[in-house]
GROMACS .gro file of C-alpha atoms in nm:
model
  402
    1MET     CA    1  -0.026  -0.035   0.011
    2GLN     CA    2   0.095   0.363  -0.063
    3HIS     CA    3   0.224   0.488   0.268
    4SER     CA    4   0.058   0.820   0.369
    5LEU     CA    5   0.070   1.041   0.667
    6ASN     CA    6  -0.164   0.918   0.933
    7LYS     CA    7  -0.218   1.048   1.291
    8ASP     CA    8  -0.287   0.671   1.396
    9GLY     CA    9   0.060   0.528   1.285
   10PRO     CA   10   0.345   0.478   1.108
   11PRO     CA   11   0.376   0.532   0.701
   12GLN     CA   12   0.195   0.187   0.533
   13THR     CA   13   0.437   0.089   0.261
   14MET     CA   14   0.362   0.034  -0.092
   15LEU     CA   15   0.632  -0.221  -0.198
   16VAL     CA   16   0.710  -0.191  -0.559
   17ARG     CA   17   0.984  -0.389  -0.618
   18THR     CA   18   0.915  -0.646  -0.419
   19ALA     CA   19   1.233  -0.906  -0.427
   20LEU     CA   20   1.472  -0.596  -0.350
   21VAL     CA   21   1.234  -0.506  -0.038
   22TRP     CA   22   1.375  -0.879   0.129
   23LEU     CA   23   1.701  -0.859   0.040
   24SER     CA   24   1.903  -0.778   0.378
   25MET     CA   25   2.108  -0.390   0.382
   26LYS     CA   26   2.421  -0.577   0.307
   27ASN     CA   27   2.272  -0.730  -0.047
   28LEU     CA   28   2.147  -0.378  -0.147
   29ILE     CA   29   2.461  -0.205  -0.124
   30THR     CA   30   2.571  -0.459  -0.371
   31LEU     CA   31   2.330  -0.289  -0.610
   32VAL     CA   32   2.489   0.079  -0.542
   33PRO     CA   33   2.356   0.229  -0.871
   34ASN     CA   34   1.972   0.160  -0.777
   35LEU     CA   35   1.999   0.150  -0.398
   36PRO     CA   36   1.879   0.484  -0.358
   37TRP     CA   37   1.597   0.392  -0.551
   38ASN     CA   38   1.488   0.070  -0.350
   39LEU     CA   39   1.521   0.278  -0.036
   40LEU     CA   40   1.357   0.591  -0.132
   41LEU     CA   41   1.023   0.418  -0.301
   42CYS     CA   42   1.017   0.225   0.055
   43CYS     CA   43   0.991   0.462   0.267
   44GLY     CA   44   0.734   0.656   0.443
   45VAL     CA   45   0.707   1.013   0.489
   46ALA     CA   46   0.819   1.025   0.707
   47ALA     CA   47   2.792   2.227   1.932
   48LEU     CA   48   2.812   2.078   1.542
   49ALA     CA   49   2.999   1.754   1.553
   50ALA     CA   50   3.366   1.852   1.444
   51ALA     CA   51   3.381   1.952   1.079
   52PRO     CA   52   3.722   1.752   0.905
   53ALA     CA   53   4.008   1.922   1.008
   54ALA     CA   54   4.165   2.120   0.716
   55ALA     CA   55   4.327   1.847   0.514
   56ALA     CA   56   4.685   1.931   0.332
   57VAL     CA   57   4.610   2.005  -0.031
   58THR     CA   58   4.832   1.807  -0.239
   59GLY     CA   59   4.683   1.932  -0.550
   60HIS     CA   60   4.452   2.106  -0.761
   61LEU     CA   61   4.237   2.050  -1.105
   62TYR     CA   62   4.021   2.265  -1.259
   63VAL     CA   63   3.677   2.235  -1.468
   64ALA     CA   64   3.501   2.486  -1.681
   65THR     CA   65   3.230   2.467  -1.937
   66THR     CA   66   3.479   2.548  -2.220
   67GLY     CA   67   3.755   2.285  -2.086
   68ALA     CA   68   3.816   1.955  -2.215
   69ASP     CA   69   3.848   1.618  -2.102
   70SER     CA   70   4.154   1.595  -2.327
   71ASN     CA   71   4.305   1.863  -2.128
   72PRO     CA   72   4.581   1.805  -1.806
   73GLY     CA   73   4.330   1.978  -1.591
   74THR     CA   74   4.532   2.311  -1.514
   75GLN     CA   75   4.404   2.628  -1.449
   76ALA     CA   76   4.543   2.744  -1.779
   77ARG     CA   77   4.389   2.421  -1.981
   78PRO     CA   78   4.069   2.319  -1.779
   79LEU     CA   79   3.921   1.980  -1.780
   80LYS     CA   80   3.541   1.979  -1.924
   81THR     CA   81   3.365   1.745  -1.697
   82ILE     CA   82   3.366   1.665  -1.323
   83GLY     CA   83   3.337   1.303  -1.377
   84ARG     CA   84   3.732   1.322  -1.528
   85ALA     CA   85   3.841   1.534  -1.275
   86ASP     CA   86   3.726   1.263  -1.004
   87ALA     CA   87   3.937   1.019  -1.203
   88LEU     CA   88   4.239   1.206  -1.210
   89ALA     CA   89   4.190   1.279  -0.815
   90ARG     CA   90   4.424   1.155  -0.549
   91PRO     CA   91   4.407   1.223  -0.171
   92GLY     CA   92   4.431   1.593  -0.111
   93PHE     CA   93   4.322   1.728  -0.390
   94VAL     CA   94   4.082   2.029  -0.450
   95ILE     CA   95   3.868   2.017  -0.771
   96HIS     CA   96   3.773   2.395  -0.888
   97VAL     CA   97   3.453   2.412  -1.067
   98ALA     CA   98   3.408   2.724  -1.236
   99ALA     CA   99   3.052   2.917  -1.261
  100GLY     CA  100   2.857   2.809  -1.558
  101THR     CA  101   2.589   2.547  -1.634
  102TYR     CA  102   2.686   2.139  -1.664
  103LYS     CA  103   2.432   1.983  -1.814
  104VAL     CA  104   2.398   1.601  -1.711
  105SER     CA  105   2.130   1.391  -1.801
  106ALA     CA  106   2.039   1.045  -1.591
  107PRO     CA  107   1.788   0.818  -1.785
  108SER     CA  108   1.654   0.617  -1.560
  109ALA     CA  109   1.588   0.591  -1.203
  110GLY     CA  110   1.946   0.505  -1.053
  111ASP     CA  111   2.116   0.669  -1.348
  112ASN     CA  112   2.359   0.919  -1.244
  113GLY     CA  113   2.390   1.232  -1.418
  114ILE     CA  114   2.770   1.255  -1.208
  115LYS     CA  115   2.919   0.982  -1.045
  116THR     CA  116   3.232   1.014  -0.825
  117THR     CA  117   3.395   0.759  -0.674
  118LYS     CA  118   3.743   0.839  -0.570
  119SER     CA  119   3.828   0.834  -0.239
  120GLY     CA  120   4.013   1.082   0.031
  121THR     CA  121   4.165   1.020   0.383
  122ALA     CA  122   4.092   1.145   0.735
  123GLU     CA  123   4.401   1.342   0.687
  124ASP     CA  124   4.398   1.436   0.307
  125ARG     CA  125   4.047   1.496   0.181
  126ILE     CA  126   3.896   1.540  -0.170
  127LYS     CA  127   3.695   1.847  -0.233
  128PHE     CA  128   3.499   1.963  -0.535
  129VAL     CA  129   3.406   2.281  -0.484
  130SER     CA  130   3.245   2.558  -0.699
  131ASP     CA  131   3.455   2.887  -0.725
  132VAL     CA  132   3.127   3.133  -0.716
  133LYS     CA  133   2.921   2.984  -0.434
  134TRP     CA  134   2.619   2.828  -0.673
  135GLY     CA  135   2.805   2.988  -0.997
  136ALA     CA  136   2.868   2.593  -1.089
  137LYS     CA  137   2.503   2.475  -1.207
  138ILE     CA  138   2.469   2.145  -1.243
  139VAL     CA  139   2.097   2.075  -1.442
  140LEU     CA  140   1.982   1.744  -1.473
  141VAL     CA  141   1.815   1.859  -1.849
  142SER     CA  142   1.647   1.470  -1.909
  143GLY     CA  143   1.602   1.130  -1.723
  144THR     CA  144   1.457   1.076  -1.350
  145GLY     CA  145   1.792   0.930  -1.185
  146ILE     CA  146   2.030   1.118  -0.995
  147ALA     CA  147   2.215   1.465  -1.055
  148TRP     CA  148   2.552   1.362  -0.859
  149ASN     CA  149   2.633   1.008  -0.682
  150SER     CA  150   2.886   1.036  -0.443
  151MET     CA  151   3.034   0.715  -0.368
  152GLY     CA  152   3.369   0.780  -0.227
  153SER     CA  153   3.453   0.833   0.130
  154TYR     CA  154   3.628   1.137   0.307
  155VAL     CA  155   3.481   1.377   0.011
  156ASP     CA  156   3.361   1.720   0.076
  157ILE     CA  157   3.153   1.881  -0.213
  158GLU     CA  158   3.043   2.253  -0.180
  159GLY     CA  159   2.872   2.566  -0.337
  160PHE     CA  160   2.683   2.364  -0.596
  161ASP     CA  161   2.377   2.479  -0.763
  162ILE     CA  162   2.185   2.157  -0.817
  163SER     CA  163   1.842   2.161  -0.988
  164GLY     CA  164   1.654   1.958  -1.287
  165SER     CA  165   1.415   1.685  -1.382
  166GLY     CA  166   1.548   1.429  -1.152
  167ARG     CA  167   1.411   1.283  -0.870
  168LEU     CA  168   1.719   1.286  -0.675
  169GLY     CA  169   2.008   1.581  -0.619
  170LEU     CA  170   2.302   1.452  -0.401
  171ALA     CA  171   2.332   1.126  -0.279
  172ALA     CA  172   2.581   0.995  -0.001
  173GLY     CA  173   2.711   0.661  -0.080
  174GLY     CA  174   3.026   0.705   0.081
  175ALA     CA  175   3.126   0.767   0.435
  176ASN     CA  176   3.243   1.076   0.607
  177LEU     CA  177   3.127   1.301   0.355
  178THR     CA  178   3.043   1.678   0.369
  179PHE     CA  179   2.751   1.848   0.213
  180ARG     CA  180   2.812   2.189   0.276
  181GLN     CA  181   2.643   2.552   0.135
  182ASN     CA  182   2.503   2.400  -0.179
  183LEU     CA  183   2.141   2.474  -0.305
  184VAL     CA  184   1.954   2.185  -0.405
  185HIS     CA  185   1.628   2.338  -0.558
  186ASP     CA  186   1.301   2.267  -0.784
  187LEU     CA  187   1.354   1.907  -0.863
  188THR     CA  188   1.043   1.843  -1.109
  189ILE     CA  189   1.060   1.460  -0.989
  190SER     CA  190   1.000   1.328  -1.324
  191GLY     CA  191   0.719   1.071  -1.345
  192GLY     CA  192   0.495   1.247  -1.029
  193CYS     CA  193   0.423   1.087  -0.705
  194ASN     CA  194   0.346   0.706  -0.900
  195GLY     CA  195   0.732   0.766  -1.063
  196GLY     CA  196   0.888   0.644  -0.732
  197GLY     CA  197   1.068   0.810  -0.454
  198GLY     CA  198   1.284   1.119  -0.435
  199ALA     CA  199   1.496   1.326  -0.229
  200ALA     CA  200   1.731   1.686  -0.243
  201ILE     CA  201   1.990   1.494  -0.079
  202LEU     CA  202   2.039   1.130   0.071
  203THR     CA  203   2.262   0.944   0.295
  204TYR     CA  204   2.273   0.569   0.178
  205GLY     CA  205   2.488   0.251   0.223
  206PRO     CA  206   2.674   0.088   0.559
  207VAL     CA  207   2.831   0.365   0.755
  208GLY     CA  208   2.682   0.680   0.704
  209ASN     CA  209   2.905   0.961   0.900
  210VAL     CA  210   2.762   1.244   0.700
  211VAL     CA  211   2.800   1.613   0.780
  212ILE     CA  212   2.509   1.804   0.549
  213ASP     CA  213   2.547   2.187   0.673
  214ARG     CA  214   2.470   2.463   0.547
  215ASN     CA  215   2.233   2.395   0.268
  216VAL     CA  216   1.958   2.560   0.107
  217VAL     CA  217   1.697   2.290   0.008
  218ARG     CA  218   1.378   2.428  -0.180
  219ASN     CA  219   1.082   2.335  -0.404
  220ILE     CA  220   1.162   1.953  -0.407
  221GLY     CA  221   0.798   1.814  -0.558
  222TYR     CA  222   0.611   2.145  -0.477
  223ARG     CA  223   0.307   2.087  -0.673
  224MET     CA  224   0.272   1.778  -0.434
  225ILE     CA  225   0.326   1.909  -0.135
  226GLY     CA  226   0.082   1.680   0.105
  227THR     CA  227  -0.018   1.434  -0.192
  228CYS     CA  228   0.313   1.256  -0.223
  229PRO     CA  229   0.431   1.103   0.061
  230GLN     CA  230   0.750   0.949  -0.159
  231VAL     CA  231   0.932   1.266  -0.185
  232GLN     CA  232   1.184   1.421   0.075
  233GLY     CA  233   1.409   1.673   0.145
  234ILE     CA  234   1.692   1.558   0.347
  235TYR     CA  235   1.689   1.204   0.379
  236ILE     CA  236   1.865   1.001   0.642
  237SER     CA  237   1.866   0.606   0.592
  238ASN     CA  238   2.192   0.514   0.814
  239ALA     CA  239   2.333   0.615   1.119
  240ASN     CA  240   2.590   0.871   1.287
  241ASN     CA  241   2.484   1.166   1.056
  242VAL     CA  242   2.491   1.535   1.150
  243VAL     CA  243   2.263   1.774   0.981
  244THR     CA  244   2.281   2.174   1.067
  245ASN     CA  245   2.200   2.509   0.950
  246ASN     CA  246   2.005   2.407   0.656
  247ILE     CA  247   1.708   2.587   0.551
  248VAL     CA  248   1.435   2.323   0.355
  249SER     CA  249   1.136   2.433   0.260
  250GLY     CA  250   0.878   2.332  -0.075
  251VAL     CA  251   0.908   1.950  -0.017
  252ALA     CA  252   0.651   1.714  -0.120
  253ALA     CA  253   0.641   1.516   0.180
  254VAL     CA  254   0.920   1.559   0.480
  255GLY     CA  255   1.164   1.838   0.537
  256ILE     CA  256   1.432   1.613   0.708
  257HIS     CA  257   1.344   1.256   0.725
  258GLN     CA  258   1.502   0.948   0.891
  259TRP     CA  259   1.380   0.594   0.761
  260HIS     CA  260   1.559   0.251   0.706
  261GLY     CA  261   1.865   0.189   0.923
  262ALA     CA  262   1.849   0.538   1.016
  263THR     CA  263   1.988   0.590   1.417
  264ASP     CA  264   2.240   0.806   1.595
  265SER     CA  265   2.149   1.139   1.414
  266THR     CA  266   2.219   1.500   1.511
  267ILE     CA  267   1.947   1.727   1.359
  268VAL     CA  268   2.055   2.099   1.523
  269ASN     CA  269   1.964   2.435   1.420
  270ASN     CA  270   1.778   2.377   1.067
  271THR     CA  271   1.526   2.589   0.969
  272THR     CA  272   1.225   2.436   0.788
  273PHE     CA  273   0.895   2.488   0.656
  274HIS     CA  274   0.592   2.486   0.410
  275ASN     CA  275   0.647   2.118   0.390
  276ALA     CA  276   0.361   1.829   0.413
  277ALA     CA  277   0.604   1.791   0.743
  278GLY     CA  278   0.882   1.938   0.920
  279ILE     CA  279   1.128   1.639   1.067
  280LEU     CA  280   1.070   1.291   1.127
  281LEU     CA  281   1.247   1.011   1.341
  282GLY     CA  282   1.176   0.656   1.266
  283GLN     CA  283   1.334   0.331   1.145
  284GLY     CA  284   1.103   0.112   0.882
  285ASP     CA  285   1.151  -0.111   0.587
  286ALA     CA  286   1.534  -0.264   0.434
  287GLY     CA  287   1.792  -0.187   0.674
  288ALA     CA  288   1.564  -0.139   0.953
  289THR     CA  289   1.778  -0.269   1.305
  290VAL     CA  290   1.616  -0.481   1.584
  291THR     CA  291   1.637  -0.166   1.837
  292GLY     CA  292   1.543   0.100   1.602
  293SER     CA  293   1.638   0.459   1.609
  294ALA     CA  294   1.820   0.568   1.870
  295ASN     CA  295   2.000   0.839   2.030
  296ASN     CA  296   1.883   1.044   1.821
  297TYR     CA  297   1.924   1.463   1.900
  298VAL     CA  298   1.713   1.687   1.755
  299ALA     CA  299   1.749   2.072   1.880
  300ASN     CA  300   1.740   2.456   1.827
  301ASN     CA  301   1.538   2.387   1.473
  302ILE     CA  302   1.250   2.603   1.358
  303VAL     CA  303   0.985   2.416   1.229
  304TYR     CA  304   0.705   2.614   1.065
  305ASP     CA  305   0.371   2.626   0.850
  306ASN     CA  306   0.403   2.217   0.795
  307LYS     CA  307   0.099   2.094   0.662
  308THR     CA  308   0.067   1.817   0.868
  309TYR     CA  309   0.302   1.747   1.165
  310GLY     CA  310   0.581   1.999   1.303
  311ILE     CA  311   0.799   1.696   1.435
  312TYR     CA  312   0.698   1.379   1.476
  313GLU     CA  313   0.782   0.963   1.496
  314ALA     CA  314   0.678   0.697   1.307
  315GLY     CA  315   0.824   0.298   1.255
  316LYS     CA  316   1.060   0.165   1.509
  317LEU     CA  317   1.233   0.358   1.773
  318GLY     CA  318   1.464   0.261   2.051
  319GLY     CA  319   1.562   0.485   2.343
  320ASN     CA  320   1.734   0.808   2.417
  321ASN     CA  321   1.587   1.011   2.127
  322ARG     CA  322   1.598   1.391   2.316
  323TYR     CA  323   1.388   1.690   2.137
  324VAL     CA  324   1.540   1.998   2.301
  325ASN     CA  325   1.433   2.380   2.244
  326ASN     CA  326   1.310   2.368   1.920
  327LEU     CA  327   1.038   2.619   1.765
  328VAL     CA  328   0.737   2.418   1.639
  329ALA     CA  329   0.435   2.656   1.515
  330ARG     CA  330   0.191   2.671   1.251
  331SER     CA  331   0.124   2.300   1.154
  332ASN     CA  332  -0.205   2.112   1.170
  333LEU     CA  333  -0.054   1.908   1.509
  334ALA     CA  334   0.304   2.063   1.645
  335TRP     CA  335   0.447   1.705   1.789
  336ARG     CA  336   0.346   1.343   1.793
  337VAL     CA  337   0.657   1.160   1.948
  338LYS     CA  338   0.720   0.938   2.264
  339GLY     CA  339   1.100   1.079   2.299
  340ALA     CA  340   1.173   1.349   2.580
  341VAL     CA  341   1.059   1.690   2.494
  342THR     CA  342   1.228   1.971   2.655
  343GLY     CA  343   1.240   2.371   2.636
  344ALA     CA  344   0.968   2.328   2.352
  345VAL     CA  345   0.921   2.688   2.192
  346SER     CA  346   0.537   2.813   2.037
  347SER     CA  347   0.610   3.140   1.831
  348LYS     CA  348   0.378   3.346   1.570
  349GLN     CA  349   0.618   3.438   1.297
  350PRO     CA  350   0.944   3.436   1.386
  351PHE     CA  351   1.117   3.549   1.071
  352VAL     CA  352   1.208   3.923   0.938
  353ASN     CA  353   0.997   3.845   0.610
  354TYR     CA  354   0.819   3.506   0.601
  355GLN     CA  355   0.693   3.370   0.227
  356ALA     CA  356   0.622   2.998   0.175
  357ASN     CA  357   0.789   2.966  -0.144
  358GLY     CA  358   1.103   3.056   0.007
  359SER     CA  359   1.221   3.389  -0.168
  360GLY     CA  360   1.148   3.546   0.229
  361ASN     CA  361   1.447   3.657   0.441
  362TYR     CA  362   1.435   3.386   0.701
  363ARG     CA  363   1.647   3.568   0.982
  364LEU     CA  364   1.491   3.604   1.285
  365LEU     CA  365   1.257   3.926   1.415
  366GLY     CA  366   1.378   4.165   1.720
  367LYS     CA  367   1.121   4.000   1.937
  368SER     CA  368   1.132   3.651   1.814
  369ALA     CA  369   1.119   3.368   2.078
  370ALA     CA  370   1.348   3.173   1.920
  371ILE     CA  371   1.630   3.451   1.998
  372ASP     CA  372   1.848   3.320   2.298
  373GLY     CA  373   1.616   3.028   2.289
  374GLY     CA  374   1.842   2.738   2.224
  375THR     CA  375   2.086   2.486   2.371
  376SER     CA  376   2.469   2.523   2.338
  377VAL     CA  377   2.473   2.126   2.370
  378LYS     CA  378   2.568   2.043   1.980
  379ALA     CA  379   2.505   2.371   1.870
  380PRO     CA  380   2.706   2.416   1.585
  381SER     CA  381   2.958   2.684   1.647
  382ILE     CA  382   2.873   2.923   1.324
  383ASP     CA  383   2.552   2.986   1.147
  384PHE     CA  384   2.398   2.985   0.805
  385ALA     CA  385   2.578   3.294   0.710
  386GLY     CA  386   2.902   3.219   0.906
  387VAL     CA  387   2.846   3.401   1.186
  388SER     CA  388   2.955   3.261   1.531
  389ARG     CA  389   2.731   3.130   1.761
  390PRO     CA  390   2.624   3.259   1.986
  391ARG     CA  391   2.608   3.629   1.945
  392GLY     CA  392   2.398   3.687   2.197
  393ALA     CA  393   2.345   3.562   2.580
  394ALA     CA  394   2.273   3.246   2.430
  395VAL     CA  395   2.241   3.022   2.110
  396ASP     CA  396   1.944   3.129   1.898
  397ILE     CA  397   1.713   2.897   1.751
  398GLY     CA  398   1.757   2.843   1.365
  399ALA     CA  399   1.956   2.829   1.113
  400TYR     CA  400   2.058   3.208   1.148
  401GLU     CA  401   2.178   3.367   1.483
  402PHE     CA  402   2.053   3.711   1.570
   0.00000   0.00000   0.00000
C-alpha cells in the first residue's frame, strides 16, 4: 500500500520492487546504482560535530564549461567534466569548478548524471568546490535519475547549485562525506508521485557519518506538497549523520526525514517550513534494526507552517531520543513523539519576512522567541551565514543567529 501521513500510526509501505525489499541491507548495498531508489521507494513520509580538520592540499584540478577532458586539468587548460576530474584526483586534491551550467542526464531511476568514486583519507580529503558559490550549476536536463552520486569517502562537495528533472539531487553513498553550502532546488520529480521516490539530499550505504551543513533545499516536488509521501528534502537512511544550519522548504513530504537504518542522528539549528511535515524520526523497511532508531538529538530547530506534523515519530524507535528547545508552530499538529521533549517553544511568525515559496528573509525578527532560546549542546559554532554562535546571551533557534 502507499504510505501516508497518518496520525494513528506509522507510514504504510508500497512495495514497488518486492524482491529487493526482502534483501538484507548488505545485499542492497551491492546494487549501488539502484540502492537509493530501492530505499526511497519503500520509505514513509516520513556544538556541530566537529567539521573535518583542515586537510593538506596535495594538488589542484580545474573544470570549466570551456574545457576538454583531454586537457591536463590545469587552470590554463581545464577539464570539461567533474567525472574526469574525479578520475584524476588523489587524496588531498581540490577540484575547482568554474561558474557555468553543466548539463547532465540520467535516463532512468538509479542512473547518475555525475558519479564520483575516488576517496580521500581522514587527513587528506578530496574537495569539489564551486569557485563561485552557486555559480557552478549542475542541471539534470533529462531523465529520472540522480544528479550527483558521491560514492567515495572522505569527500567534500561545496557550493554547487543543483536542479532539474530528476528525482534525486545529491546522494551520499560513501562515508565521512560533507555536503556544505549547496543549493538543491526545483527538482521536478519526473514521473510524478507514481514514478518512485525522491529527495534533494540522501545518505545511504553501510556507514554514514555524513555532515550536511548550511545547504538550502527548496521546492522538491513543490506541486505535490501533502499528496506525495515518497519525496523528501534531506533523507537519512543510515547512522551517525549530522544535519545542521540547513534551510529546507517546499518539500512534497518531509523536510528532514529518517528511515531504514537511520539512528544516532544529530539534527540541530535547521529551519524547515512549508512542507507536508517538518521532521520525522523512525526506522522501517530495508535496513531497519532490531533496536530501532535511537540516540537521536533534535535541537534548536525552527519547524514552521507544515501541512500535517511539525515533528513526529513513526515506525521502529529505540530509546534516548531527545527533542530540546525546538520552535514548532503553525502546523496542523505540532508534535507526535514519545521521546523526551524539553524547552519547546511555540511562537507566532518568527522571521523577518516569511514567504512560503522560499523567497523570503528567514533571519529572526528582533522580538522572536527564538532569540537566545536555544541550547549550546551540540550547537554548531557558526550559523548559516558564517556568524559565530552565540552572538547574544545564548544560542538562538534556527539556521540564523540574530
